[in-house]
Amino acid sequence: EKIEIFDNWYFIKEEIIPIKFSEKKKKIPQEVLSHEEWENVNIPHDWDIKGPFKEESKSGTSGGYAPCGVGWYKKRIPINEKYKEYKLFLRFEGVYHNSMIWINENFCQKWRYGYSPFELDITDYVSFNEPNYLYIRVDNSKQPSCRWYTGSGIYRPVWLILKEGAYIP
């Protein structure tokens, strides 16, 4: 089963707390959990599209003078009691780029590539008796990063995928 999780995400274009992509953070920083300035967005979402587009931007001419930078997303993910019999995965069709993912404060995975889809097994990170929260840090601050406008953020669909206990990866 494939369940879309496109609506009612929260986003902030701000480096709430500096984290290097090379770091191995086990828990999400408390500053992220308690931050209050999130805006409601739907996926797909490209924060660069709002600009401001400035000639002095590090993305340069080829990057469309986009502002780029670092942004955070959070989402309450729907995990029902009936899902206990499945392996649970999140599938990201596209996140540009250098994403770091936490579920319920626990670090799950990094994904460097902005154009390729990826999945992560979240079975061991979710709880079936309380709300589950997904946090994603997206870092597109190192510029120029491409030969064209890339956008920044979760720019393609995100899915919750349920797989039987025995499956072929």
PDB file of C-alpha atoms in Angstrom:
ATOM      1  CA  GLU A   1       0.000   0.000   0.000  1.00  0.00           C
ATOM      2  CA  LYS A   2       1.223   3.492  -0.858  1.00  0.00           C
ATOM      3  CA  ILE A   3      -0.136   6.461   1.131  1.00  0.00           C
ATOM      4  CA  GLU A   4       0.527  10.019  -0.008  1.00  0.00           C
ATOM      5  CA  ILE A   5       1.748  12.455   2.616  1.00  0.00           C
ATOM      6  CA  PHE A   6       1.650  15.718   0.674  1.00  0.00           C
ATOM      7  CA  ASP A   7      -0.484  18.028   2.823  1.00  0.00           C
ATOM      8  CA  ASN A   8      -0.011  19.887   6.094  1.00  0.00           C
ATOM      9  CA  TRP A   9       3.738  19.985   6.395  1.00  0.00           C
ATOM     10  CA  TYR A  10       5.494  22.745   8.299  1.00  0.00           C
ATOM     11  CA  PHE A  11       8.525  24.606   7.034  1.00  0.00           C
ATOM     12  CA  ILE A  12      11.019  27.209   8.163  1.00  0.00           C
ATOM     13  CA  LYS A  13      13.796  28.670   6.038  1.00  0.00           C
ATOM     14  CA  GLU A  14      16.292  29.105   8.774  1.00  0.00           C
ATOM     15  CA  GLU A  15      19.299  27.325  10.177  1.00  0.00           C
ATOM     16  CA  ILE A  16      17.797  26.721  13.596  1.00  0.00           C
ATOM     17  CA  ILE A  17      20.988  25.094  14.832  1.00  0.00           C
ATOM     18  CA  PRO A  18      24.106  24.486  12.739  1.00  0.00           C
ATOM     19  CA  ILE A  19      24.586  20.821  11.849  1.00  0.00           C
ATOM     20  CA  LYS A  20      27.210  19.647   9.410  1.00  0.00           C
ATOM     21  CA  PHE A  21      26.128  17.006   6.925  1.00  0.00           C
ATOM     22  CA  SER A  22      29.128  14.930   8.017  1.00  0.00           C
ATOM     23  CA  GLU A  23      27.979  14.882  11.669  1.00  0.00           C
ATOM     24  CA  LYS A  24      26.263  11.845  13.127  1.00  0.00           C
ATOM     25  CA  LYS A  25      23.502  13.358  15.235  1.00  0.00           C
ATOM     26  CA  LYS A  26      21.622  10.736  17.215  1.00  0.00           C
ATOM     27  CA  LYS A  27      18.871  12.989  18.549  1.00  0.00           C
ATOM     28  CA  ILE A  28      17.290  16.034  16.976  1.00  0.00           C
ATOM     29  CA  PRO A  29      18.364  19.231  18.737  1.00  0.00           C
ATOM     30  CA  GLN A  30      15.866  20.618  21.262  1.00  0.00           C
ATOM     31  CA  GLU A  31      15.962  23.999  19.496  1.00  0.00           C
ATOM     32  CA  VAL A  32      14.285  22.413  16.471  1.00  0.00           C
ATOM     33  CA  LEU A  33      11.563  20.752  18.518  1.00  0.00           C
ATOM     34  CA  SER A  34      10.655  23.929  20.389  1.00  0.00           C
ATOM     35  CA  HIS A  35      10.924  26.397  17.492  1.00  0.00           C
ATOM     36  CA  GLU A  36       7.581  28.156  16.868  1.00  0.00           C
ATOM     37  CA  GLU A  37       7.951  30.078  13.587  1.00  0.00           C
ATOM     38  CA  TRP A  38       6.919  27.312  11.155  1.00  0.00           C
ATOM     39  CA  GLU A  39       4.681  28.032   8.141  1.00  0.00           C
ATOM     40  CA  ASN A  40       2.170  25.547   6.745  1.00  0.00           C
ATOM     41  CA  VAL A  41       3.147  24.169   3.305  1.00  0.00           C
ATOM     42  CA  ASN A  42       2.204  21.309   1.010  1.00  0.00           C
ATOM     43  CA  ILE A  43       4.583  19.005  -0.812  1.00  0.00           C
ATOM     44  CA  PRO A  44       5.990  19.445  -3.414  1.00  0.00           C
ATOM     45  CA  HIS A  45       7.611  22.602  -2.056  1.00  0.00           C
ATOM     46  CA  ASP A  46      10.471  24.738  -3.405  1.00  0.00           C
ATOM     47  CA  TRP A  47      11.371  27.580  -1.060  1.00  0.00           C
ATOM     48  CA  ASP A  48      13.601  29.290  -3.628  1.00  0.00           C
ATOM     49  CA  ILE A  49      10.625  30.124  -5.823  1.00  0.00           C
ATOM     50  CA  LYS A  50       9.699  32.934  -3.388  1.00  0.00           C
ATOM     51  CA  GLY A  51      13.092  34.573  -3.882  1.00  0.00           C
ATOM     52  CA  PRO A  52      14.383  37.146  -3.423  1.00  0.00           C
ATOM     53  CA  PHE A  53      16.405  36.699  -6.604  1.00  0.00           C
ATOM     54  CA  LYS A  54      19.486  38.875  -6.273  1.00  0.00           C
ATOM     55  CA  GLU A  55      22.435  39.289  -8.592  1.00  0.00           C
ATOM     56  CA  GLU A  56      24.843  38.888  -5.659  1.00  0.00           C
ATOM     57  CA  SER A  57      23.384  35.479  -4.742  1.00  0.00           C
ATOM     58  CA  LYS A  58      25.945  32.670  -4.483  1.00  0.00           C
ATOM     59  CA  SER A  59      23.873  30.526  -6.864  1.00  0.00           C
ATOM     60  CA  GLY A  60      24.900  32.918  -9.637  1.00  0.00           C
ATOM     61  CA  THR A  61      23.582  33.271 -13.164  1.00  0.00           C
ATOM     62  CA  SER A  62      23.309  29.532 -13.814  1.00  0.00           C
ATOM     63  CA  GLY A  63      21.347  29.031 -10.573  1.00  0.00           C
ATOM     64  CA  GLY A  64      18.910  31.816 -11.429  1.00  0.00           C
ATOM     65  CA  TYR A  65      20.235  33.988  -8.575  1.00  0.00           C
ATOM     66  CA  ALA A  66      18.148  31.858  -6.202  1.00  0.00           C
ATOM     67  CA  PRO A  67      18.583  32.444  -2.450  1.00  0.00           C
ATOM     68  CA  CYS A  68      19.149  28.729  -1.583  1.00  0.00           C
ATOM     69  CA  GLY A  69      20.285  28.194   2.039  1.00  0.00           C
ATOM     70  CA  VAL A  70      19.045  25.827   4.744  1.00  0.00           C
ATOM     71  CA  GLY A  71      15.456  24.899   5.580  1.00  0.00           C
ATOM     72  CA  TRP A  72      13.675  22.555   7.973  1.00  0.00           C
ATOM     73  CA  TYR A  73      10.463  20.574   7.476  1.00  0.00           C
ATOM     74  CA  LYS A  74       8.330  18.789  10.025  1.00  0.00           C
ATOM     75  CA  LYS A  75       5.281  16.601   9.617  1.00  0.00           C
ATOM     76  CA  ARG A  76       3.107  14.486  11.837  1.00  0.00           C
ATOM     77  CA  ILE A  77       2.967  11.164  10.024  1.00  0.00           C
ATOM     78  CA  PRO A  78      -0.096   8.948  10.230  1.00  0.00           C
ATOM     79  CA  ILE A  79       0.808   5.569  11.761  1.00  0.00           C
ATOM     80  CA  ASN A  80      -2.251   3.479  12.575  1.00  0.00           C
ATOM     81  CA  GLU A  81      -2.347   0.483  14.903  1.00  0.00           C
ATOM     82  CA  LYS A  82      -3.277  -1.701  11.901  1.00  0.00           C
ATOM     83  CA  TYR A  83       0.172  -0.989  10.364  1.00  0.00           C
ATOM     84  CA  LYS A  84       1.912  -3.104  13.044  1.00  0.00           C
ATOM     85  CA  GLU A  85       1.960  -6.116  10.742  1.00  0.00           C
ATOM     86  CA  TYR A  86       3.876  -4.239   8.009  1.00  0.00           C
ATOM     87  CA  LYS A  87       7.362  -2.941   7.379  1.00  0.00           C
ATOM     88  CA  LEU A  88       7.021   0.852   7.075  1.00  0.00           C
ATOM     89  CA  PHE A  89       9.012   2.953   4.629  1.00  0.00           C
ATOM     90  CA  LEU A  90       9.127   6.585   3.617  1.00  0.00           C
ATOM     91  CA  ARG A  91       9.811   7.223  -0.058  1.00  0.00           C
ATOM     92  CA  PHE A  92      11.084  10.635  -1.091  1.00  0.00           C
ATOM     93  CA  GLU A  93      10.838  11.245  -4.840  1.00  0.00           C
ATOM     94  CA  GLY A  94      13.147  14.292  -4.647  1.00  0.00           C
ATOM     95  CA  VAL A  95      14.761  16.470  -1.980  1.00  0.00           C
ATOM     96  CA  TYR A  96      17.285  19.085  -3.083  1.00  0.00           C
ATOM     97  CA  HIS A  97      19.690  18.407  -1.382  1.00  0.00           C
ATOM     98  CA  ASN A  98      21.874  17.171   1.491  1.00  0.00           C
ATOM     99  CA  SER A  99      18.903  16.033   3.568  1.00  0.00           C
ATOM    100  CA  MET A 100      19.063  14.692   7.114  1.00  0.00           C
ATOM    101  CA  ILE A 101      16.020  12.870   8.512  1.00  0.00           C
ATOM    102  CA  TRP A 102      14.813  12.266  12.056  1.00  0.00           C
ATOM    103  CA  ILE A 103      11.694  10.485  13.284  1.00  0.00           C
ATOM    104  CA  ASN A 104      10.475  11.102  16.825  1.00  0.00           C
ATOM    105  CA  GLU A 105      13.750  12.858  17.669  1.00  0.00           C
ATOM    106  CA  ASN A 106      15.877   9.889  16.481  1.00  0.00           C
ATOM    107  CA  PHE A 107      18.257  10.303  13.561  1.00  0.00           C
ATOM    108  CA  CYS A 108      17.404   7.929  10.693  1.00  0.00           C
ATOM    109  CA  GLN A 109      19.290   8.726   7.515  1.00  0.00           C
ATOM    110  CA  LYS A 110      21.163  11.218   5.350  1.00  0.00           C
ATOM    111  CA  TRP A 111      20.733  11.592   1.601  1.00  0.00           C
ATOM    112  CA  ARG A 112      23.183  13.717  -0.323  1.00  0.00           C
ATOM    113  CA  TYR A 113      21.747  13.528  -3.825  1.00  0.00           C
ATOM    114  CA  GLY A 114      19.108  16.016  -4.898  1.00  0.00           C
ATOM    115  CA  TYR A 115      17.819  14.367  -8.051  1.00  0.00           C
ATOM    116  CA  SER A 116      17.445  10.719  -7.091  1.00  0.00           C
ATOM    117  CA  PRO A 117      14.564   9.226  -5.105  1.00  0.00           C
ATOM    118  CA  PHE A 118      15.284   7.297  -1.907  1.00  0.00           C
ATOM    119  CA  GLU A 119      13.519   5.172   0.700  1.00  0.00           C
ATOM    120  CA  LEU A 120      14.143   4.610   4.358  1.00  0.00           C
ATOM    121  CA  ASP A 121      12.830   1.915   6.652  1.00  0.00           C
ATOM    122  CA  ILE A 122      11.113   3.662   9.577  1.00  0.00           C
ATOM    123  CA  THR A 123       9.644   0.536  11.205  1.00  0.00           C
ATOM    124  CA  ASP A 124      11.965   0.677  14.225  1.00  0.00           C
ATOM    125  CA  TYR A 125      11.510   4.434  14.723  1.00  0.00           C
ATOM    126  CA  VAL A 126       7.726   4.755  14.947  1.00  0.00           C
ATOM    127  CA  SER A 127       5.341   4.326  17.817  1.00  0.00           C
ATOM    128  CA  PHE A 128       1.852   2.919  17.414  1.00  0.00           C
ATOM    129  CA  ASN A 129       0.447   4.440  20.593  1.00  0.00           C
ATOM    130  CA  GLU A 130       1.382   8.116  20.200  1.00  0.00           C
ATOM    131  CA  PRO A 131       1.950  10.752  17.489  1.00  0.00           C
ATOM    132  CA  ASN A 132       4.945  10.326  15.178  1.00  0.00           C
ATOM    133  CA  TYR A 133       6.888  13.313  13.878  1.00  0.00           C
ATOM    134  CA  LEU A 134       9.184  13.545  10.898  1.00  0.00           C
ATOM    135  CA  TYR A 135      11.888  16.260  10.808  1.00  0.00           C
ATOM    136  CA  ILE A 136      13.969  16.968   7.726  1.00  0.00           C
ATOM    137  CA  ARG A 137      16.874  19.375   7.397  1.00  0.00           C
ATOM    138  CA  VAL A 138      17.654  20.360   3.789  1.00  0.00           C
ATOM    139  CA  ASP A 139      20.933  22.138   3.083  1.00  0.00           C
ATOM    140  CA  ASN A 140      21.375  23.816  -0.295  1.00  0.00           C
ATOM    141  CA  SER A 141      23.735  26.484   1.008  1.00  0.00           C
ATOM    142  CA  LYS A 142      26.909  25.401  -0.776  1.00  0.00           C
ATOM    143  CA  GLN A 143      26.692  27.274  -4.058  1.00  0.00           C
ATOM    144  CA  PRO A 144      26.964  27.074  -6.962  1.00  0.00           C
ATOM    145  CA  SER A 145      25.698  23.490  -6.847  1.00  0.00           C
ATOM    146  CA  CYS A 146      24.578  22.945 -10.419  1.00  0.00           C
ATOM    147  CA  ARG A 147      24.562  24.366 -13.931  1.00  0.00           C
ATOM    148  CA  TRP A 148      20.913  25.437 -13.722  1.00  0.00           C
ATOM    149  CA  TYR A 149      18.174  26.450 -11.315  1.00  0.00           C
ATOM    150  CA  THR A 150      17.731  23.556  -8.882  1.00  0.00           C
ATOM    151  CA  GLY A 151      15.274  24.917  -6.384  1.00  0.00           C
ATOM    152  CA  SER A 152      15.562  23.989  -2.706  1.00  0.00           C
ATOM    153  CA  GLY A 153      13.435  21.715  -0.556  1.00  0.00           C
ATOM    154  CA  ILE A 154      11.154  18.702  -0.904  1.00  0.00           C
ATOM    155  CA  TYR A 155      10.229  19.300  -4.519  1.00  0.00           C
ATOM    156  CA  ARG A 156       8.619  15.934  -5.355  1.00  0.00           C
ATOM    157  CA  PRO A 157       6.046  13.681  -3.628  1.00  0.00           C
ATOM    158  CA  VAL A 158       6.600  11.839  -0.340  1.00  0.00           C
ATOM    159  CA  TRP A 159       4.923   8.487   0.361  1.00  0.00           C
ATOM    160  CA  LEU A 160       4.382   6.212   3.335  1.00  0.00           C
ATOM    161  CA  ILE A 161       4.775   2.685   1.961  1.00  0.00           C
ATOM    162  CA  LEU A 162       3.541  -0.441   3.706  1.00  0.00           C
ATOM    163  CA  LYS A 163       5.281  -3.717   2.806  1.00  0.00           C
ATOM    164  CA  GLU A 164       4.500  -7.209   3.994  1.00  0.00           C
ATOM    165  CA  GLY A 165       6.843  -8.626   6.641  1.00  0.00           C
ATOM    166  CA  ALA A 166       8.608 -10.723   3.986  1.00  0.00           C
ATOM    167  CA  TYR A 167       9.452  -8.828   0.827  1.00  0.00           C
ATOM    168  CA  ILE A 168      12.124  -8.471  -1.813  1.00  0.00           C
ATOM    169  CA  PRO A 169      13.923  -5.111  -1.457  1.00  0.00           C
TER     170      PRO A 169
END
